[in-house]
PDB file of C-alpha atoms in Angstrom:
ATOM      1  CA  UNK B  18       0.027 -25.042  -5.102  1.00 68.00           C
ATOM      2  CA  UNK B  19      -2.262 -23.086  -3.256  1.00 68.00           C
ATOM      3  CA  UNK B  20      -0.738 -21.339  -0.687  1.00 73.00           C
ATOM      4  CA  UNK B  21      -1.415 -23.417   2.879  1.00 75.00           C
ATOM      5  CA  UNK B  22      -2.701 -20.173   4.494  1.00 83.00           C
ATOM      6  CA  UNK B  23      -6.617 -19.808   4.919  1.00 92.00           C
ATOM      7  CA  UNK B  24      -8.312 -17.315   2.690  1.00 96.00           C
ATOM      8  CA  UNK B  25     -11.339 -15.989   0.622  1.00 97.00           C
ATOM      9  CA  UNK B  26     -11.568 -17.077  -2.588  1.00 97.00           C
ATOM     10  CA  UNK B  27     -11.757 -14.625  -5.593  1.00 98.00           C
ATOM     11  CA  UNK B  28     -14.531 -15.158  -8.400  1.00 98.00           C
ATOM     12  CA  UNK B  29     -14.704 -13.843 -11.711  1.00 97.00           C
ATOM     13  CA  UNK B  30     -17.858 -13.198 -13.062  1.00 96.00           C
ATOM     14  CA  UNK B  31     -17.985 -13.768 -16.783  1.00 95.00           C
ATOM     15  CA  UNK B  32     -14.566 -11.387 -16.753  1.00 94.00           C
ATOM     16  CA  UNK B  33     -13.760  -9.688 -21.057  1.00 90.00           C
ATOM     17  CA  UNK B  34     -10.759  -9.224 -21.429  1.00 91.00           C
ATOM     18  CA  UNK B  35      -7.396 -11.580 -20.810  1.00 93.00           C
ATOM     19  CA  UNK B  36      -5.288  -8.453 -20.043  1.00 95.00           C
ATOM     20  CA  UNK B  37      -7.734  -7.442 -17.184  1.00 94.00           C
ATOM     21  CA  UNK B  38      -7.548 -11.518 -15.644  1.00 96.00           C
ATOM     22  CA  UNK B  39      -3.912 -11.796 -16.214  1.00 96.00           C
ATOM     23  CA  UNK B  40      -3.609  -8.010 -13.656  1.00 96.00           C
ATOM     24  CA  UNK B  41      -5.999  -9.766 -11.841  1.00 96.00           C
ATOM     25  CA  UNK B  42      -4.041 -12.213 -10.551  1.00 97.00           C
ATOM     26  CA  UNK B  43      -1.342 -10.226 -10.270  1.00 96.00           C
ATOM     27  CA  UNK B  44      -3.123  -7.942  -7.774  1.00 96.00           C
ATOM     28  CA  UNK B  45      -4.438 -10.329  -5.872  1.00 97.00           C
ATOM     29  CA  UNK B  46      -0.236 -12.091  -6.010  1.00 97.00           C
ATOM     30  CA  UNK B  47       0.863  -8.572  -4.333  1.00 95.00           C
ATOM     31  CA  UNK B  48      -1.384  -9.349  -1.279  1.00 95.00           C
ATOM     32  CA  UNK B  49      -0.308 -12.978  -1.416  1.00 94.00           C
ATOM     33  CA  UNK B  50      -4.425 -14.514  -2.398  1.00 97.00           C
ATOM     34  CA  UNK B  51      -3.996 -16.651  -4.625  1.00 96.00           C
ATOM     35  CA  UNK B  52      -7.749 -19.061  -4.718  1.00 96.00           C
ATOM     36  CA  UNK B  53      -8.835 -17.291  -8.568  1.00 98.00           C
ATOM     37  CA  UNK B  54     -12.318 -18.467 -10.059  1.00 98.00           C
ATOM     38  CA  UNK B  55     -13.128 -18.047 -13.026  1.00 97.00           C
ATOM     39  CA  UNK B  56     -16.414 -17.955 -14.265  1.00 97.00           C
ATOM     40  CA  UNK B  57     -17.422 -17.678 -18.528  1.00 95.00           C
ATOM     41  CA  UNK B  58     -14.861 -15.800 -19.590  1.00 94.00           C
ATOM     42  CA  UNK B  59     -15.916 -14.148 -22.789  1.00 92.00           C
ATOM     43  CA  UNK B  60     -12.060 -14.906 -24.936  1.00 91.00           C
ATOM     44  CA  UNK B  61     -11.987 -18.398 -23.658  1.00 91.00           C
ATOM     45  CA  UNK B  62      -9.784 -20.082 -21.447  1.00 91.00           C
ATOM     46  CA  UNK B  63      -6.457 -19.968 -21.411  1.00 88.00           C
ATOM     47  CA  UNK B  64      -6.310 -16.960 -22.647  1.00 91.00           C
ATOM     48  CA  UNK B  65      -2.227 -15.620 -23.529  1.00 93.00           C
ATOM     49  CA  UNK B  66      -3.004 -12.144 -23.217  1.00 93.00           C
ATOM     50  CA  UNK B  67      -3.491 -13.183 -19.054  1.00 94.00           C
ATOM     51  CA  UNK B  68      -1.022 -14.892 -19.110  1.00 93.00           C
ATOM     52  CA  UNK B  69       1.581 -11.229 -20.765  1.00 93.00           C
ATOM     53  CA  UNK B  70      -0.302  -9.769 -18.512  1.00 94.00           C
ATOM     54  CA  UNK B  71       0.335 -11.568 -15.136  1.00 93.00           C
ATOM     55  CA  UNK B  72       4.002 -10.551 -15.737  1.00 87.00           C
ATOM     56  CA  UNK B  73       4.790 -13.063 -12.465  1.00 89.00           C
ATOM     57  CA  UNK B  74       1.613 -14.509 -10.908  1.00 90.00           C
ATOM     58  CA  UNK B  75       1.211 -16.864 -13.884  1.00 92.00           C
ATOM     59  CA  UNK B  76       1.026 -19.677 -11.296  1.00 94.00           C
ATOM     60  CA  UNK B  77      -2.190 -18.192 -10.172  1.00 95.00           C
ATOM     61  CA  UNK B  78      -3.380 -18.708 -13.958  1.00 95.00           C
ATOM     62  CA  UNK B  79      -2.642 -22.051 -13.818  1.00 94.00           C
ATOM     63  CA  UNK B  80      -4.009 -23.162 -10.877  1.00 95.00           C
ATOM     64  CA  UNK B  81      -7.731 -20.928 -11.496  1.00 96.00           C
ATOM     65  CA  UNK B  82     -10.230 -23.235 -11.182  1.00 97.00           C
ATOM     66  CA  UNK B  83     -13.234 -22.691 -14.434  1.00 97.00           C
ATOM     67  CA  UNK B  84     -17.002 -22.637 -13.593  1.00 97.00           C
ATOM     68  CA  UNK B  85     -19.497 -22.794 -16.601  1.00 96.00           C
ATOM     69  CA  UNK B  86     -22.438 -20.841 -14.018  1.00 96.00           C
ATOM     70  CA  UNK B  87     -20.986 -18.651 -10.213  1.00 96.00           C
ATOM     71  CA  UNK B  88     -24.027 -21.129  -8.517  1.00 96.00           C
ATOM     72  CA  UNK B  89     -20.663 -23.377  -9.871  1.00 97.00           C
ATOM     73  CA  UNK B  90     -18.624 -21.287  -8.499  1.00 97.00           C
ATOM     74  CA  UNK B  91     -19.442 -20.706  -5.804  1.00 97.00           C
ATOM     75  CA  UNK B  92     -21.253 -23.702  -4.528  1.00 96.00           C
ATOM     76  CA  UNK B  93     -18.404 -24.744  -1.272  1.00 97.00           C
ATOM     77  CA  UNK B  94     -18.546 -21.226  -0.156  1.00 97.00           C
ATOM     78  CA  UNK B  95     -20.501 -20.757   3.427  1.00 97.00           C
ATOM     79  CA  UNK B  96     -20.318 -17.545   2.576  1.00 97.00           C
ATOM     80  CA  UNK B  97     -19.978 -14.445   0.344  1.00 97.00           C
ATOM     81  CA  UNK B  98     -19.877 -11.029  -0.905  1.00 97.00           C
ATOM     82  CA  UNK B  99     -20.683  -9.395  -4.886  1.00 95.00           C
ATOM     83  CA  UNK B 100     -19.177  -6.462  -5.473  1.00 93.00           C
ATOM     84  CA  UNK B 101     -20.311  -3.674  -7.137  1.00 86.00           C
ATOM     85  CA  UNK B 102     -20.332   0.604  -6.201  1.00 72.00           C
ATOM     86  CA  UNK B 103     -24.028   0.924  -8.395  1.00 65.00           C
ATOM     87  CA  UNK B 104     -27.017   0.956  -6.149  1.00 58.00           C
ATOM     88  CA  UNK B 105     -29.662  -2.256  -5.954  1.00 67.00           C
ATOM     89  CA  UNK B 106     -32.894  -2.953  -4.791  1.00 77.00           C
ATOM     90  CA  UNK B 107     -31.528  -5.345  -3.477  1.00 83.00           C
ATOM     91  CA  UNK B 108     -32.164  -5.415   0.755  1.00 88.00           C
ATOM     92  CA  UNK B 109     -28.727  -7.228   1.815  1.00 91.00           C
ATOM     93  CA  UNK B 110     -25.573  -5.822   4.492  1.00 93.00           C
ATOM     94  CA  UNK B 111     -23.290  -3.562   2.552  1.00 93.00           C
ATOM     95  CA  UNK B 112     -19.737  -2.803   3.823  1.00 95.00           C
ATOM     96  CA  UNK B 113     -16.633  -1.333   2.867  1.00 94.00           C
ATOM     97  CA  UNK B 114     -14.103  -3.184   1.732  1.00 95.00           C
ATOM     98  CA  UNK B 115     -11.708  -3.312   4.843  1.00 94.00           C
ATOM     99  CA  UNK B 116     -14.929  -4.068   7.176  1.00 96.00           C
ATOM    100  CA  UNK B 117     -15.224  -6.819   4.437  1.00 97.00           C
ATOM    101  CA  UNK B 118     -12.265  -8.309   4.856  1.00 96.00           C
ATOM    102  CA  UNK B 119     -12.436  -7.757   8.770  1.00 95.00           C
ATOM    103  CA  UNK B 120     -15.140  -9.551   9.196  1.00 97.00           C
ATOM    104  CA  UNK B 121     -13.824 -12.207   6.657  1.00 97.00           C
ATOM    105  CA  UNK B 122     -11.219 -13.205   8.563  1.00 95.00           C
ATOM    106  CA  UNK B 123     -13.564 -13.531  10.778  1.00 96.00           C
ATOM    107  CA  UNK B 124     -15.019 -15.813   9.297  1.00 96.00           C
ATOM    108  CA  UNK B 125     -12.458 -18.331   7.840  1.00 96.00           C
ATOM    109  CA  UNK B 126     -11.032 -18.383  11.652  1.00 95.00           C
ATOM    110  CA  UNK B 127     -13.801 -19.418  12.554  1.00 96.00           C
ATOM    111  CA  UNK B 128     -13.751 -21.900   9.785  1.00 95.00           C
ATOM    112  CA  UNK B 129     -15.878 -20.986   7.399  1.00 96.00           C
ATOM    113  CA  UNK B 130     -14.952 -20.910   3.209  1.00 97.00           C
ATOM    114  CA  UNK B 131     -15.819 -17.472   2.207  1.00 97.00           C
ATOM    115  CA  UNK B 132     -16.050 -15.848  -1.882  1.00 98.00           C
ATOM    116  CA  UNK B 133     -15.533 -12.322  -3.155  1.00 98.00           C
ATOM    117  CA  UNK B 134     -17.196 -11.769  -6.452  1.00 97.00           C
ATOM    118  CA  UNK B 135     -15.853  -8.969  -9.411  1.00 96.00           C
ATOM    119  CA  UNK B 136     -18.330  -8.398 -11.867  1.00 91.00           C
ATOM    120  CA  UNK B 137     -17.792  -8.567 -15.858  1.00 87.00           C
ATOM    121  CA  UNK B 138     -15.543  -5.203 -16.395  1.00 73.00           C
ATOM    122  CA  UNK B 139     -18.025  -2.707 -18.931  1.00 71.00           C
ATOM    123  CA  UNK B 140     -21.082  -2.947 -16.580  1.00 71.00           C
ATOM    124  CA  UNK B 141     -20.680  -4.358 -13.564  1.00 75.00           C
ATOM    125  CA  UNK B 142     -22.574  -7.467 -11.678  1.00 84.00           C
ATOM    126  CA  UNK B 143     -26.090  -8.448 -12.413  1.00 87.00           C
ATOM    127  CA  UNK B 144     -28.403  -8.717  -9.781  1.00 89.00           C
ATOM    128  CA  UNK B 145     -29.432 -12.401 -11.060  1.00 91.00           C
ATOM    129  CA  UNK B 146     -25.750 -12.811  -8.966  1.00 93.00           C
ATOM    130  CA  UNK B 147     -25.121 -10.159  -6.470  1.00 93.00           C
ATOM    131  CA  UNK B 148     -28.968 -12.450  -5.058  1.00 93.00           C
ATOM    132  CA  UNK B 149     -26.680 -14.951  -4.619  1.00 94.00           C
ATOM    133  CA  UNK B 150     -24.604 -13.392  -2.460  1.00 95.00           C
ATOM    134  CA  UNK B 151     -24.837 -13.206   1.789  1.00 95.00           C
ATOM    135  CA  UNK B 152     -23.869  -9.102   1.960  1.00 95.00           C
ATOM    136  CA  UNK B 153     -22.536  -6.493  -0.913  1.00 94.00           C
ATOM    137  CA  UNK B 154     -18.920  -5.034  -0.538  1.00 94.00           C
ATOM    138  CA  UNK B 155     -18.912  -1.212  -2.655  1.00 91.00           C
ATOM    139  CA  UNK B 156     -16.225   0.924  -2.141  1.00 87.00           C
ATOM    140  CA  UNK B 157     -16.360   4.506  -1.484  1.00 84.00           C
ATOM    141  CA  UNK B 158     -16.043   6.012  -5.103  1.00 82.00           C
ATOM    142  CA  UNK B 159     -17.387   9.936  -7.183  1.00 85.00           C
ATOM    143  CA  UNK B 160     -20.457   9.086  -7.696  1.00 78.00           C
ATOM    144  CA  UNK B 161     -20.386  11.090 -10.656  1.00 81.00           C
ATOM    145  CA  UNK B 162     -17.440   8.738 -11.892  1.00 83.00           C
ATOM    146  CA  UNK B 163     -17.900   5.350  -9.995  1.00 75.00           C
ATOM    147  CA  UNK B 164     -16.958   2.155 -12.252  1.00 76.00           C
ATOM    148  CA  UNK B 165     -13.797   0.586 -11.358  1.00 83.00           C
ATOM    149  CA  UNK B 166     -11.836  -1.521 -13.412  1.00 89.00           C
ATOM    150  CA  UNK B 167     -11.776  -5.004 -12.669  1.00 92.00           C
ATOM    151  CA  UNK B 168      -7.785  -5.647 -11.609  1.00 93.00           C
ATOM    152  CA  UNK B 169      -8.344  -2.145  -9.604  1.00 93.00           C
ATOM    153  CA  UNK B 170     -11.248  -3.543  -7.506  1.00 94.00           C
ATOM    154  CA  UNK B 171      -9.570  -6.924  -7.072  1.00 96.00           C
ATOM    155  CA  UNK B 172      -6.204  -5.227  -5.442  1.00 96.00           C
ATOM    156  CA  UNK B 173      -8.384  -2.763  -3.208  1.00 95.00           C
ATOM    157  CA  UNK B 174     -10.712  -6.158  -1.879  1.00 96.00           C
ATOM    158  CA  UNK B 175      -6.436  -7.426  -1.365  1.00 97.00           C
ATOM    159  CA  UNK B 176      -5.598  -5.262   0.046  1.00 95.00           C
ATOM    160  CA  UNK B 177      -8.050  -4.849   2.858  1.00 95.00           C
ATOM    161  CA  UNK B 178      -7.389  -8.397   3.262  1.00 95.00           C
ATOM    162  CA  UNK B 179      -3.746  -7.898   3.814  1.00 93.00           C
ATOM    163  CA  UNK B 180      -3.727  -5.290   6.073  1.00 89.00           C
ATOM    164  CA  UNK B 181      -5.578  -6.517   8.962  1.00 79.00           C
ATOM    165  CA  UNK B 182      -3.073 -10.010   8.960  1.00 78.00           C
ATOM    166  CA  UNK B 183       0.074  -7.000   8.586  1.00 75.00           C
ATOM    167  CA  UNK B 184      -1.630  -3.390   9.788  1.00 68.00           C
ATOM    168  CA  UNK B 185      -0.602  -0.670   8.327  1.00 66.00           C
ATOM    169  CA  UNK B 186       2.145   1.645   9.724  1.00 71.00           C
ATOM    170  CA  UNK B 187       1.304   5.774   8.961  1.00 74.00           C
ATOM    171  CA  UNK B 188       4.374   6.353   9.363  1.00 77.00           C
ATOM    172  CA  UNK B 189       8.270   5.063   9.145  1.00 74.00           C
ATOM    173  CA  UNK B 190      11.396   6.027   7.722  1.00 71.00           C
ATOM    174  CA  UNK B 191      13.622   3.987   5.410  1.00 69.00           C
ATOM    175  CA  UNK B 192      17.211   4.813   6.746  1.00 63.00           C
ATOM    176  CA  UNK B 193      19.831   3.883   4.537  1.00 69.00           C
ATOM    177  CA  UNK B 194      22.961   5.069   6.442  1.00 76.00           C
ATOM    178  CA  UNK B 195      23.288   4.080  10.799  1.00 89.00           C
ATOM    179  CA  UNK B 196      21.709   6.746  12.658  1.00 89.00           C
ATOM    180  CA  UNK B 197      23.795   9.160  14.140  1.00 91.00           C
ATOM    181  CA  UNK B 198      24.007   8.876  17.701  1.00 92.00           C
ATOM    182  CA  UNK B 199      23.820  11.759  20.752  1.00 93.00           C
ATOM    183  CA  UNK B 200      27.626  12.363  20.847  1.00 94.00           C
ATOM    184  CA  UNK B 201      27.964  13.115  17.291  1.00 93.00           C
ATOM    185  CA  UNK B 202      25.057  15.526  16.723  1.00 93.00           C
ATOM    186  CA  UNK B 203      26.991  16.867  19.425  1.00 94.00           C
ATOM    187  CA  UNK B 204      30.331  17.510  18.259  1.00 94.00           C
ATOM    188  CA  UNK B 205      28.548  18.792  14.746  1.00 94.00           C
ATOM    189  CA  UNK B 206      27.044  21.549  16.720  1.00 93.00           C
ATOM    190  CA  UNK B 207      29.962  22.244  18.105  1.00 94.00           C
ATOM    191  CA  UNK B 208      32.214  22.954  14.311  1.00 94.00           C
ATOM    192  CA  UNK B 209      28.792  24.890  13.444  1.00 92.00           C
ATOM    193  CA  UNK B 210      28.736  26.888  16.461  1.00 93.00           C
ATOM    194  CA  UNK B 211      32.888  26.760  16.722  1.00 93.00           C
ATOM    195  CA  UNK B 212      32.685  28.354  13.193  1.00 91.00           C
ATOM    196  CA  UNK B 213      29.635  30.670  13.504  1.00 92.00           C
ATOM    197  CA  UNK B 214      31.495  33.039  16.666  1.00 91.00           C
ATOM    198  CA  UNK B 215      34.546  33.338  14.507  1.00 89.00           C
ATOM    199  CA  UNK B 216      32.389  34.800  12.133  1.00 88.00           C
ATOM    200  CA  UNK B 217      30.623  36.314  13.615  1.00 91.00           C
ATOM    201  CA  UNK B 218      27.388  35.606  14.152  1.00 92.00           C
ATOM    202  CA  UNK B 219      26.321  35.567  17.247  1.00 92.00           C
ATOM    203  CA  UNK B 220      25.353  39.589  17.574  1.00 91.00           C
ATOM    204  CA  UNK B 221      24.326  41.147  19.548  1.00 92.00           C
ATOM    205  CA  UNK B 222      26.441  40.259  22.175  1.00 91.00           C
ATOM    206  CA  UNK B 223      23.456  40.936  24.713  1.00 93.00           C
ATOM    207  CA  UNK B 224      20.971  37.575  21.786  1.00 92.00           C
ATOM    208  CA  UNK B 225      24.267  35.439  21.531  1.00 91.00           C
ATOM    209  CA  UNK B 226      23.439  32.870  24.429  1.00 93.00           C
ATOM    210  CA  UNK B 227      20.074  32.600  23.073  1.00 94.00           C
ATOM    211  CA  UNK B 228      20.700  31.920  19.696  1.00 94.00           C
ATOM    212  CA  UNK B 229      23.534  29.224  20.493  1.00 92.00           C
ATOM    213  CA  UNK B 230      20.188  28.159  22.476  1.00 94.00           C
ATOM    214  CA  UNK B 231      17.886  27.915  18.682  1.00 93.00           C
ATOM    215  CA  UNK B 232      20.546  26.203  17.102  1.00 91.00           C
ATOM    216  CA  UNK B 233      21.543  23.293  19.857  1.00 91.00           C
ATOM    217  CA  UNK B 234      17.838  22.762  19.703  1.00 92.00           C
ATOM    218  CA  UNK B 235      17.545  22.547  15.628  1.00 92.00           C
ATOM    219  CA  UNK B 236      20.869  19.483  15.756  1.00 91.00           C
ATOM    220  CA  UNK B 237      18.540  17.888  18.601  1.00 89.00           C
ATOM    221  CA  UNK B 238      14.598  18.637  15.846  1.00 90.00           C
ATOM    222  CA  UNK B 239      16.840  16.685  13.172  1.00 88.00           C
ATOM    223  CA  UNK B 240      16.828  13.141  11.812  1.00 87.00           C
ATOM    224  CA  UNK B 241      20.410  12.846  11.244  1.00 91.00           C
ATOM    225  CA  UNK B 242      22.158   9.174   9.854  1.00 91.00           C
ATOM    226  CA  UNK B 243      26.220   9.136  10.561  1.00 92.00           C
ATOM    227  CA  UNK B 244      26.898  10.433   6.689  1.00 92.00           C
ATOM    228  CA  UNK B 245      24.519  13.163   7.166  1.00 92.00           C
ATOM    229  CA  UNK B 246      26.723  14.589   9.895  1.00 93.00           C
ATOM    230  CA  UNK B 247      29.899  13.507   8.129  1.00 94.00           C
ATOM    231  CA  UNK B 248      28.238  15.805   4.512  1.00 94.00           C
ATOM    232  CA  UNK B 249      28.386  18.896   7.424  1.00 94.00           C
ATOM    233  CA  UNK B 250      31.085  18.453   8.763  1.00 93.00           C
ATOM    234  CA  UNK B 251      32.655  18.630   5.747  1.00 94.00           C
ATOM    235  CA  UNK B 252      30.866  20.859   4.199  1.00 92.00           C
ATOM    236  CA  UNK B 253      31.814  23.139   7.174  1.00 90.00           C
ATOM    237  CA  UNK B 254      35.374  22.816   6.387  1.00 91.00           C
ATOM    238  CA  UNK B 255      35.474  23.537   3.355  1.00 90.00           C
ATOM    239  CA  UNK B 256      33.351  26.719   3.399  1.00 87.00           C
ATOM    240  CA  UNK B 257      35.835  27.508   5.904  1.00 80.00           C
ATOM    241  CA  UNK B 258      39.327  26.180   3.090  1.00 79.00           C
ATOM    242  CA  UNK B 259      37.166  28.592   0.386  1.00 73.00           C
ATOM    243  CA  UNK B 260      37.329  31.670   2.950  1.00 67.00           C
ATOM    244  CA  UNK B 261      40.976  31.274   3.548  1.00 69.00           C
ATOM    245  CA  UNK B 262      42.048  31.113  -0.392  1.00 69.00           C
ATOM    246  CA  UNK B 263      40.145  34.316  -0.190  1.00 57.00           C
TER     247      UNK B 263
END
């Protein structure tokens, strides 16, 4: 059964290769989308090559709706986007994938039923298909090489849909160990300062205070885990042992 989450239907118009349908299913499921509709696939349906390529997203293929034409695939929708990178002679609103999925989410939240159409791999969507859409999604690609693979386009659109629900954080740090507490960093700094003092590092004497301050500041800038602190203590102890043995 499709997931209960409100979402757009992704409509593949006359896809040519089973592998691309499977890759599109995988891309959709990566971002929690499972409403796939397929219009007149060139190599027939079902397609074993699509199943192999879906790799874990086979349920989408099992539940995909098959249609003979574009009109039937989008007949129950009240707003439809067509993805195309090529300029057209049809006057329609043009969205980036990000803006389109933001718009789609608002429409679905208001009770609307939305679809996104993706054209064939080789030639892209025909004007007859685009004419049925209410708006265009245009990916800002290299104009000298504007053709996107079907699954790539599905992936980009799916990512933007998901990003609206789960806002992307610009940067996080994945720590596999607990962060060191301030007291642990303080003791590490004291250990280094003690050993460096014994080694005569803080020279000349009138610069020693500032050198120690800079060293403390260095430790405070480092996001250290407890494992990091233990390792640095161990390195210093081993270096001292090695010196004493020499």
